[in-house]
PDB file of C-alpha atoms and ligand atoms in Angstrom:
ATOM      1  CA  MET Z 221     -14.698 145.152   7.042  1.00  0.00           C
ATOM      2  CA  ASN Z 222     -16.184 148.233   4.627  1.00  0.00           C
ATOM      3  CA  VAL Z 223     -19.325 149.291   5.064  1.00  0.00           C
ATOM      4  CA  LEU Z 224     -21.334 153.091   2.989  1.00  0.00           C
ATOM      5  CA  ILE Z 225     -23.965 153.621   4.587  1.00  0.00           C
ATOM      6  CA  THR Z 226     -26.302 156.204   3.336  1.00  0.00           C
ATOM      7  CA  ALA Z 227     -29.208 158.110   6.410  1.00  0.00           C
ATOM      8  CA  GLY Z 228     -30.688 161.175   6.796  1.00  0.00           C
ATOM      9  CA  PRO Z 229     -33.504 163.535   4.529  1.00  0.00           C
ATOM     10  CA  THR Z 230     -32.052 164.942   1.172  1.00  0.00           C
ATOM     11  CA  ARG Z 231     -32.892 168.452   0.880  1.00  0.00           C
ATOM     12  CA  GLU Z 232     -33.715 169.986  -2.770  1.00  0.00           C
ATOM     13  CA  PRO Z 233     -33.326 173.315  -3.366  1.00  0.00           C
ATOM     14  CA  LEU Z 234     -35.821 176.065  -4.191  1.00  0.00           C
ATOM     15  CA  ASP Z 235     -34.748 179.256  -4.229  1.00  0.00           C
ATOM     16  CA  PRO Z 236     -32.190 180.321  -1.721  1.00  0.00           C
ATOM     17  CA  VAL Z 237     -34.251 180.170   1.482  1.00  0.00           C
ATOM     18  CA  ARG Z 238     -35.769 177.451   0.756  1.00  0.00           C
ATOM     19  CA  TYR Z 239     -36.150 173.615  -0.311  1.00  0.00           C
ATOM     20  CA  LEU Z 240     -37.929 169.718  -0.243  1.00  0.00           C
ATOM     21  CA  THR Z 241     -37.876 167.676   2.278  1.00  0.00           C
ATOM     22  CA  ASN Z 242     -38.606 164.259   4.013  1.00  0.00           C
ATOM     23  CA  ARG Z 243     -39.293 164.153   8.341  1.00  0.00           C
ATOM     24  CA  SER Z 244     -36.299 161.930   8.364  1.00  0.00           C
ATOM     25  CA  SER Z 245     -34.555 161.923  10.922  1.00  0.00           C
ATOM     26  CA  GLY Z 246     -31.520 160.338  10.338  1.00  0.00           C
ATOM     27  CA  LYS Z 247     -32.068 157.138  13.312  1.00  0.00           C
ATOM     28  CA  MET Z 248     -32.160 154.349  11.850  1.00  0.00           C
ATOM     29  CA  GLY Z 249     -29.052 154.757   9.208  1.00  0.00           C
ATOM     30  CA  TYR Z 250     -26.731 156.528  11.922  1.00  0.00           C
ATOM     31  CA  ALA Z 251     -27.881 153.684  14.516  1.00  0.00           C
ATOM     32  CA  LEU Z 252     -27.102 151.466  11.432  1.00  0.00           C
ATOM     33  CA  ALA Z 253     -23.593 153.329  11.288  1.00  0.00           C
ATOM     34  CA  SER Z 254     -23.036 152.874  15.311  1.00  0.00           C
ATOM     35  CA  ALA Z 255     -23.866 148.774  14.852  1.00  0.00           C
ATOM     36  CA  PHE Z 256     -21.723 147.845  12.494  1.00  0.00           C
ATOM     37  CA  ALA Z 257     -18.944 150.493  14.172  1.00  0.00           C
ATOM     38  CA  GLU Z 258     -19.148 149.131  16.998  1.00  0.00           C
ATOM     39  CA  ALA Z 259     -18.886 145.340  16.136  1.00  0.00           C
ATOM     40  CA  GLY Z 260     -15.176 146.416  14.760  1.00  0.00           C
ATOM     41  CA  HIS Z 261     -16.596 147.356  10.381  1.00  0.00           C
ATOM     42  CA  GLN Z 262     -15.443 150.347   9.045  1.00  0.00           C
ATOM     43  CA  VAL Z 263     -18.118 152.456   8.494  1.00  0.00           C
ATOM     44  CA  LEU Z 264     -18.674 155.214   5.553  1.00  0.00           C
ATOM     45  CA  LEU Z 265     -22.208 157.507   6.478  1.00  0.00           C
ATOM     46  CA  ILE Z 266     -23.107 159.677   3.368  1.00  0.00           C
ATOM     47  CA  SER Z 267     -26.125 161.577   5.621  1.00  0.00           C
ATOM     48  CA  GLY Z 268     -28.125 164.127   4.541  1.00  0.00           C
ATOM     49  CA  PRO Z 269     -28.725 167.135   7.250  1.00  0.00           C
ATOM     50  CA  THR Z 270     -29.386 165.576  11.241  1.00  0.00           C
ATOM     51  CA  LYS Z 271     -29.684 167.104  13.957  1.00  0.00           C
ATOM     52  CA  LEU Z 272     -26.983 163.591  15.444  1.00  0.00           C
ATOM     53  CA  ASP Z 273     -24.150 163.830  16.642  1.00  0.00           C
ATOM     54  CA  ILE Z 274     -21.834 161.351  14.579  1.00  0.00           C
ATOM     55  CA  PRO Z 275     -21.289 157.497  16.095  1.00  0.00           C
ATOM     56  CA  ASP Z 276     -18.044 157.148  17.151  1.00  0.00           C
ATOM     57  CA  GLY Z 277     -15.548 155.900  14.615  1.00  0.00           C
ATOM     58  CA  VAL Z 278     -18.139 156.809  12.043  1.00  0.00           C
ATOM     59  CA  ASP Z 279     -16.314 158.464   8.767  1.00  0.00           C
ATOM     60  CA  LEU Z 280     -18.866 161.034   7.803  1.00  0.00           C
ATOM     61  CA  ILE Z 281     -20.043 163.054   4.353  1.00  0.00           C
ATOM     62  CA  PRO Z 282     -21.955 165.149   5.077  1.00  0.00           C
ATOM     63  CA  VAL Z 283     -24.432 165.763   1.482  1.00  0.00           C
ATOM     64  CA  GLU Z 284     -27.480 168.358   1.234  1.00  0.00           C
ATOM     65  CA  SER Z 285     -29.178 167.323  -2.857  1.00  0.00           C
ATOM     66  CA  ALA Z 286     -29.570 163.911  -3.960  1.00  0.00           C
ATOM     67  CA  ALA Z 287     -27.917 164.556  -6.960  1.00  0.00           C
ATOM     68  CA  GLU Z 288     -24.786 165.474  -3.785  1.00  0.00           C
ATOM     69  CA  MET Z 289     -25.809 162.149  -2.038  1.00  0.00           C
ATOM     70  CA  PHE Z 290     -25.522 160.715  -5.261  1.00  0.00           C
ATOM     71  CA  SER Z 291     -21.825 161.583  -6.089  1.00  0.00           C
ATOM     72  CA  ALA Z 292     -20.405 160.298  -3.161  1.00  0.00           C
ATOM     73  CA  VAL Z 293     -22.347 156.981  -3.031  1.00  0.00           C
ATOM     74  CA  GLU Z 294     -20.548 157.316  -6.863  1.00  0.00           C
ATOM     75  CA  HIS Z 295     -17.356 158.059  -5.886  1.00  0.00           C
ATOM     76  CA  HIS Z 296     -16.968 156.059  -2.682  1.00  0.00           C
ATOM     77  CA  ILE Z 297     -19.052 152.338  -3.489  1.00  0.00           C
ATOM     78  CA  GLY Z 298     -16.252 150.378  -6.012  1.00  0.00           C
ATOM     79  CA  ARG Z 299     -13.959 149.960  -1.984  1.00  0.00           C
ATOM     80  CA  MET Z 300     -17.118 148.745  -0.396  1.00  0.00           C
ATOM     81  CA  ASP Z 301     -18.362 145.133   0.736  1.00  0.00           C
ATOM     82  CA  THR Z 302     -21.113 146.341   1.742  1.00  0.00           C
ATOM     83  CA  ALA Z 303     -23.697 149.181   0.991  1.00  0.00           C
ATOM     84  CA  VAL Z 304     -27.185 150.049   2.677  1.00  0.00           C
ATOM     85  CA  PHE Z 305     -29.525 152.507   2.161  1.00  0.00           C
ATOM     86  CA  ALA Z 306     -31.240 153.792   5.198  1.00  0.00           C
ATOM     87  CA  ALA Z 307     -31.990 157.673   3.292  1.00  0.00           C
ATOM     88  CA  ALA Z 308     -34.553 158.871   1.964  1.00  0.00           C
ATOM     89  CA  VAL Z 309     -34.287 160.130  -0.694  1.00  0.00           C
ATOM     90  CA  ALA Z 310     -36.216 162.979  -2.868  1.00  0.00           C
ATOM     91  CA  ASP Z 311     -37.988 161.212  -5.394  1.00  0.00           C
ATOM     92  CA  TYR Z 312     -37.983 164.646  -7.253  1.00  0.00           C
ATOM     93  CA  ARG Z 313     -36.497 167.991  -6.960  1.00  0.00           C
ATOM     94  CA  PRO Z 314     -37.724 171.703  -8.493  1.00  0.00           C
ATOM     95  CA  ALA Z 315     -36.295 171.890 -11.908  1.00  0.00           C
ATOM     96  CA  SER Z 316     -35.584 174.572 -11.362  1.00  0.00           C
ATOM     97  CA  ILE Z 317     -33.677 176.999  -8.988  1.00  0.00           C
ATOM     98  CA  SER Z 318     -33.864 180.179  -7.946  1.00  0.00           C
ATOM     99  CA  GLU Z 319     -31.393 182.652  -7.618  1.00  0.00           C
ATOM    100  CA  GLN Z 320     -33.389 185.266  -5.975  1.00  0.00           C
ATOM    101  CA  LYS Z 321     -36.335 184.646  -3.330  1.00  0.00           C
ATOM    102  CA  ILE Z 322     -39.300 183.680  -4.915  1.00  0.00           C
ATOM    103  CA  LYS Z 323     -42.094 186.448  -4.403  1.00  0.00           C
ATOM    104  CA  LYS Z 324     -45.371 186.210  -4.462  1.00  0.00           C
ATOM    105  CA  HIS Z 325     -47.497 186.863  -6.481  1.00  0.00           C
ATOM    106  CA  GLY Z 326     -51.199 184.538  -7.684  1.00  0.00           C
ATOM    107  CA  ASP Z 327     -53.039 182.472  -5.657  1.00  0.00           C
ATOM    108  CA  THR Z 328     -51.497 179.806  -6.175  1.00  0.00           C
ATOM    109  CA  LEU Z 329     -47.978 179.298  -6.745  1.00  0.00           C
ATOM    110  CA  THR Z 330     -47.446 175.855  -9.596  1.00  0.00           C
ATOM    111  CA  LEU Z 331     -44.105 173.566  -9.056  1.00  0.00           C
ATOM    112  CA  GLU Z 332     -42.473 171.868 -11.938  1.00  0.00           C
ATOM    113  CA  LEU Z 333     -40.745 168.106 -10.403  1.00  0.00           C
ATOM    114  CA  VAL Z 334     -37.925 166.503 -12.231  1.00  0.00           C
ATOM    115  CA  ARG Z 335     -37.337 163.133 -11.625  1.00  0.00           C
ATOM    116  CA  ASN Z 336     -34.128 162.879  -9.006  1.00  0.00           C
ATOM    117  CA  PRO Z 337     -31.858 159.801  -9.814  1.00  0.00           C
ATOM    118  CA  ASP Z 338     -32.556 156.906  -7.760  1.00  0.00           C
ATOM    119  CA  ILE Z 339     -29.288 156.038  -5.570  1.00  0.00           C
ATOM    120  CA  LEU Z 340     -29.828 152.529  -4.608  1.00  0.00           C
ATOM    121  CA  GLY Z 341     -30.677 151.486  -7.796  1.00  0.00           C
ATOM    122  CA  SER Z 342     -27.797 153.126  -9.555  1.00  0.00           C
ATOM    123  CA  ALA Z 343     -26.041 150.540  -7.334  1.00  0.00           C
ATOM    124  CA  ARG Z 344     -25.901 146.856  -9.694  1.00  0.00           C
ATOM    125  CA  GLY Z 345     -25.833 148.664 -13.111  1.00  0.00           C
ATOM    126  CA  LYS Z 346     -24.535 152.327 -13.298  1.00  0.00           C
ATOM    127  CA  PHE Z 347     -21.739 151.896 -10.179  1.00  0.00           C
ATOM    128  CA  SER Z 348     -20.864 147.905 -11.279  1.00  0.00           C
ATOM    129  CA  PHE Z 349     -21.371 146.942  -7.535  1.00  0.00           C
ATOM    130  CA  THR Z 350     -20.696 143.204  -7.197  1.00  0.00           C
ATOM    131  CA  GLY Z 351     -20.644 143.577  -2.984  1.00  0.00           C
ATOM    132  CA  VAL Z 352     -23.567 142.977  -0.635  1.00  0.00           C
ATOM    133  CA  LEU Z 353     -26.384 144.976  -1.466  1.00  0.00           C
ATOM    134  CA  VAL Z 354     -29.078 146.304   1.489  1.00  0.00           C
ATOM    135  CA  GLY Z 355     -32.018 149.038   0.655  1.00  0.00           C
ATOM    136  CA  PHE Z 356     -34.974 149.603   3.545  1.00  0.00           C
ATOM    137  CA  ALA Z 357     -38.325 149.549   2.258  1.00  0.00           C
ATOM    138  CA  ALA Z 358     -40.702 152.718   3.785  1.00  0.00           C
ATOM    139  CA  GLU Z 359     -44.347 151.515   1.971  1.00  0.00           C
ATOM    140  CA  THR Z 360     -47.891 152.593   3.470  1.00  0.00           C
ATOM    141  CA  GLU Z 361     -49.445 149.450   1.017  1.00  0.00           C
ATOM    142  CA  ASN Z 362     -48.517 145.819   0.955  1.00  0.00           C
ATOM    143  CA  LEU Z 363     -45.582 146.304   2.415  1.00  0.00           C
ATOM    144  CA  GLU Z 364     -44.047 142.671   1.692  1.00  0.00           C
ATOM    145  CA  THR Z 365     -45.348 143.128  -2.866  1.00  0.00           C
ATOM    146  CA  ASN Z 366     -43.876 146.524  -2.731  1.00  0.00           C
ATOM    147  CA  ALA Z 367     -40.766 145.415  -0.710  1.00  0.00           C
ATOM    148  CA  ARG Z 368     -40.112 142.522  -2.894  1.00  0.00           C
ATOM    149  CA  GLU Z 369     -40.740 143.893  -5.642  1.00  0.00           C
ATOM    150  CA  LYS Z 370     -38.134 146.763  -5.157  1.00  0.00           C
ATOM    151  CA  LEU Z 371     -35.802 143.385  -4.177  1.00  0.00           C
ATOM    152  CA  HIS Z 372     -35.612 142.420  -7.836  1.00  0.00           C
ATOM    153  CA  ARG Z 373     -35.683 145.247  -9.568  1.00  0.00           C
ATOM    154  CA  LYS Z 374     -32.637 147.233  -7.356  1.00  0.00           C
ATOM    155  CA  GLY Z 375     -30.865 143.212  -7.818  1.00  0.00           C
ATOM    156  CA  CYS Z 376     -30.418 143.756  -3.448  1.00  0.00           C
ATOM    157  CA  ASP Z 377     -29.533 140.764  -1.756  1.00  0.00           C
ATOM    158  CA  LEU Z 378     -32.278 142.650   1.593  1.00  0.00           C
ATOM    159  CA  VAL Z 379     -34.741 145.207   1.237  1.00  0.00           C
ATOM    160  CA  ILE Z 380     -35.503 146.102   5.806  1.00  0.00           C
ATOM    161  CA  ALA Z 381     -38.519 147.647   4.915  1.00  0.00           C
ATOM    162  CA  ASN Z 382     -40.827 149.129   7.135  1.00  0.00           C
ATOM    163  CA  ASP Z 383     -44.757 150.487   6.862  1.00  0.00           C
ATOM    164  CA  VAL Z 384     -43.958 154.688   7.927  1.00  0.00           C
ATOM    165  CA  SER Z 385     -47.921 154.703   7.860  1.00  0.00           C
ATOM    166  CA  GLN Z 386     -48.105 153.969  11.126  1.00  0.00           C
ATOM    167  CA  PRO Z 387     -48.362 156.146  13.988  1.00  0.00           C
ATOM    168  CA  GLY Z 388     -44.825 155.914  16.881  1.00  0.00           C
ATOM    169  CA  ILE Z 389     -41.811 154.002  14.018  1.00  0.00           C
ATOM    170  CA  GLY Z 390     -40.477 154.790  11.091  1.00  0.00           C
ATOM    171  CA  PHE Z 391     -39.946 158.095  10.355  1.00  0.00           C
ATOM    172  CA  ASP Z 392     -38.611 160.963  13.096  1.00  0.00           C
ATOM    173  CA  SER Z 393     -38.736 158.285  15.642  1.00  0.00           C
ATOM    174  CA  ASP Z 394     -37.000 156.058  18.665  1.00  0.00           C
ATOM    175  CA  ARG Z 395     -38.338 152.810  17.503  1.00  0.00           C
ATOM    176  CA  ASN Z 396     -39.380 150.794  14.019  1.00  0.00           C
ATOM    177  CA  GLN Z 397     -40.864 147.570  13.050  1.00  0.00           C
ATOM    178  CA  ILE Z 398     -39.477 145.734  10.590  1.00  0.00           C
ATOM    179  CA  LEU Z 399     -38.993 142.985   8.360  1.00  0.00           C
ATOM    180  CA  LEU Z 400     -36.799 141.128   6.507  1.00  0.00           C
ATOM    181  CA  VAL Z 401     -36.880 140.324   2.878  1.00  0.00           C
ATOM    182  CA  TYR Z 402     -35.049 138.262   1.255  1.00  0.00           C
ATOM    183  CA  PRO Z 403     -34.526 136.551  -2.470  1.00  0.00           C
ATOM    184  CA  ALA Z 404     -36.472 133.326  -0.921  1.00  0.00           C
ATOM    185  CA  HIS Z 405     -38.079 134.326   2.430  1.00  0.00           C
ATOM    186  CA  SER Z 406     -39.134 137.434   4.860  1.00  0.00           C
ATOM    187  CA  GLU Z 407     -38.907 137.514   8.512  1.00  0.00           C
ATOM    188  CA  PRO Z 408     -39.978 139.692  10.476  1.00  0.00           C
ATOM    189  CA  LEU Z 409     -38.784 141.215  13.514  1.00  0.00           C
ATOM    190  CA  LEU Z 410     -41.073 142.869  16.190  1.00  0.00           C
ATOM    191  CA  GLU Z 411     -41.221 146.753  17.154  1.00  0.00           C
ATOM    192  CA  ASP Z 412     -38.236 147.595  19.779  1.00  0.00           C
ATOM    193  CA  GLU Z 413     -35.687 151.193  19.793  1.00  0.00           C
ATOM    194  CA  LYS Z 414     -34.208 151.463  16.339  1.00  0.00           C
ATOM    195  CA  HIS Z 415     -30.084 151.317  18.232  1.00  0.00           C
ATOM    196  CA  HIS Z 416     -31.933 147.818  20.166  1.00  0.00           C
ATOM    197  CA  LEU Z 417     -32.569 146.474  16.294  1.00  0.00           C
ATOM    198  CA  ALA Z 418     -29.675 148.074  14.367  1.00  0.00           C
ATOM    199  CA  PRO Z 419     -26.730 145.028  15.952  1.00  0.00           C
ATOM    200  CA  ARG Z 420     -29.389 142.325  14.703  1.00  0.00           C
ATOM    201  CA  ILE Z 421     -29.312 143.512  11.078  1.00  0.00           C
ATOM    202  CA  VAL Z 422     -26.281 144.142  11.313  1.00  0.00           C
ATOM    203  CA  ARG Z 423     -25.918 140.481  12.184  1.00  0.00           C
ATOM    204  CA  GLU Z 424     -27.556 139.244   9.145  1.00  0.00           C
ATOM    205  CA  ILE Z 425     -25.434 141.870   7.328  1.00  0.00           C
ATOM    206  CA  GLU Z 426     -22.898 139.606   8.301  1.00  0.00           C
ATOM    207  CA  LEU Z 427     -23.802 136.106   7.722  1.00  0.00           C
ATOM    208  CA  LEU Z 428     -24.924 137.224   4.184  1.00  0.00           C
ATOM    209  CA  THR Z 429     -20.848 139.102   3.738  1.00  0.00           C
ATOM    210  CA  ALA Z 430     -19.697 135.039   4.732  1.00  0.00           C
ATOM    211  CA  GLY Z 431     -22.265 133.638   2.281  1.00  0.00           C
ATOM    212  CA  ALA Z 432     -21.769 135.648  -0.671  1.00  0.00           C
TER     213      ALA Z 432
HETATM  214  O1  PMT E 515     -34.831 158.212   9.611  1.00  0.00           O
HETATM  215  P1  PMT E 515     -35.786 158.133  10.298  1.00  0.00           P
HETATM  216  O2  PMT E 515     -36.366 159.468  10.854  1.00  0.00           O
HETATM  217  O3  PMT E 515     -34.836 157.005  11.110  1.00  0.00           O
HETATM  218  O4  PMT E 515     -36.381 157.296   8.916  1.00  0.00           O
HETATM  219  C1  PMT E 515     -36.129 156.320   9.081  1.00  0.00           C
HETATM  220  C2  PMT E 515     -36.368 155.836   7.360  1.00  0.00           C
HETATM  221  C3  PMT E 515     -38.217 155.512   7.963  1.00  0.00           C
HETATM  222  C4  PMT E 515     -36.531 156.336   7.017  1.00  0.00           C
HETATM  223  C5  PMT E 515     -36.410 154.485   6.686  1.00  0.00           C
HETATM  224  O5  PMT E 515     -36.065 152.891   8.167  1.00  0.00           O
HETATM  225  C6  PMT E 515     -36.133 154.229   5.488  1.00  0.00           C
HETATM  226  O6  PMT E 515     -37.455 153.197   5.234  1.00  0.00           O
HETATM  227  N1  PMT E 515     -35.652 154.307   4.667  1.00  0.00           N
HETATM  228  C7  PMT E 515     -35.837 155.281   3.491  1.00  0.00           C
HETATM  229  C8  PMT E 515     -36.698 154.810   3.164  1.00  0.00           C
HETATM  230  C9  PMT E 515     -37.065 155.812   1.904  1.00  0.00           C
HETATM  231  O7  PMT E 515     -37.491 156.906   0.544  1.00  0.00           O
HETATM  232  O8  PMT E 515     -37.703 154.672   0.314  1.00  0.00           O
HETATM  233  P2  PMT E 515     -38.166 154.308  -0.507  1.00  0.00           P
HETATM  234  O9  PMT E 515     -38.812 153.182  -0.401  1.00  0.00           O
HETATM  235  O10 PMT E 515     -38.759 155.396  -1.137  1.00  0.00           O
HETATM  236  O11 PMT E 515     -36.766 154.210  -1.486  1.00  0.00           O
HETATM  237  C10 PMT E 515     -36.659 152.820  -1.302  1.00  0.00           C
HETATM  238  C11 PMT E 515     -34.762 153.336  -1.092  1.00  0.00           C
HETATM  239  O12 PMT E 515     -34.516 152.736  -2.216  1.00  0.00           O
HETATM  240  C12 PMT E 515     -34.771 153.329   0.151  1.00  0.00           C
HETATM  241  O13 PMT E 515     -33.176 151.927  -0.003  1.00  0.00           O
HETATM  242  C13 PMT E 515     -33.845 154.671  -0.452  1.00  0.00           C
HETATM  243  O14 PMT E 515     -32.841 155.216   0.115  1.00  0.00           O
HETATM  244  C14 PMT E 515     -33.335 154.221  -2.083  1.00  0.00           C
HETATM  245  N2  PMT E 515     -33.414 155.489  -2.825  1.00  0.00           N
HETATM  246  C15 PMT E 515     -34.479 156.508  -3.106  1.00  0.00           C
HETATM  247  C16 PMT E 515     -35.107 157.286  -3.895  1.00  0.00           C
HETATM  248  C17 PMT E 515     -34.036 157.373  -4.285  1.00  0.00           C
HETATM  249  N3  PMT E 515     -34.087 158.811  -5.935  1.00  0.00           N
HETATM  250  N4  PMT E 515     -32.639 156.119  -4.117  1.00  0.00           N
HETATM  251  C18 PMT E 515     -31.866 155.762  -3.451  1.00  0.00           C
HETATM  252  O15 PMT E 515     -31.881 155.950  -2.757  1.00  0.00           O
END
């Protein structure tokens, strides 16, 4: 099947030398891309900036900002059977980008931020995507409740929830502990390396695709 995966952080520019970003390393999304390719699927990875090598057999579209990631997903999602959104997309970006490096003046600097488009949240409506839709939920509290709310609100078939308040798992770590949240039930997976969890997640998504 054709699989689209988003991964990594986005960078939201402030001026020619500064940006807002987050601690996503891309490891979770790249592990999934690699596992899908190893299972024989065609993989398009749309990734924010990372230090990772492109997995074998995976096509990569590199992007920087949430707006660029949105455009790339909008352009390609129509031919996909499955879309998996592992990227940590910035919810907000600076309202304006200074053409010149911002100079320091006073003791404080106030930034105005505006909402970025919700890429996963656009899949069912704006992009009219009818394939299997898998989101992630990065939560620091009420993991299952918040993930289930995202599942329904964004029209997902599965949300992979991770508690990003726990040290040693989640953002910028080789390991993760996840909860698979389906419309009718949830299933926890034991903490493990991301590249061990990824083939397990791929099998879950293959089952969803077979039943779709
Ligand atoms: O990259 P790593 O260091 O390996 O870390 C992995 C991870 C912690 C980043 C990953 O496992 C993870 O949880 N990714 C989702 C992070 C996130 O932004 O979660 P969220 O709960 O804020 O967003 C919910 C979903 O909507 C996610 O699928 C996200 O990709 C998507 N989203 C969010 C905002 C937005 N503007 N567009 C989106 O598509």
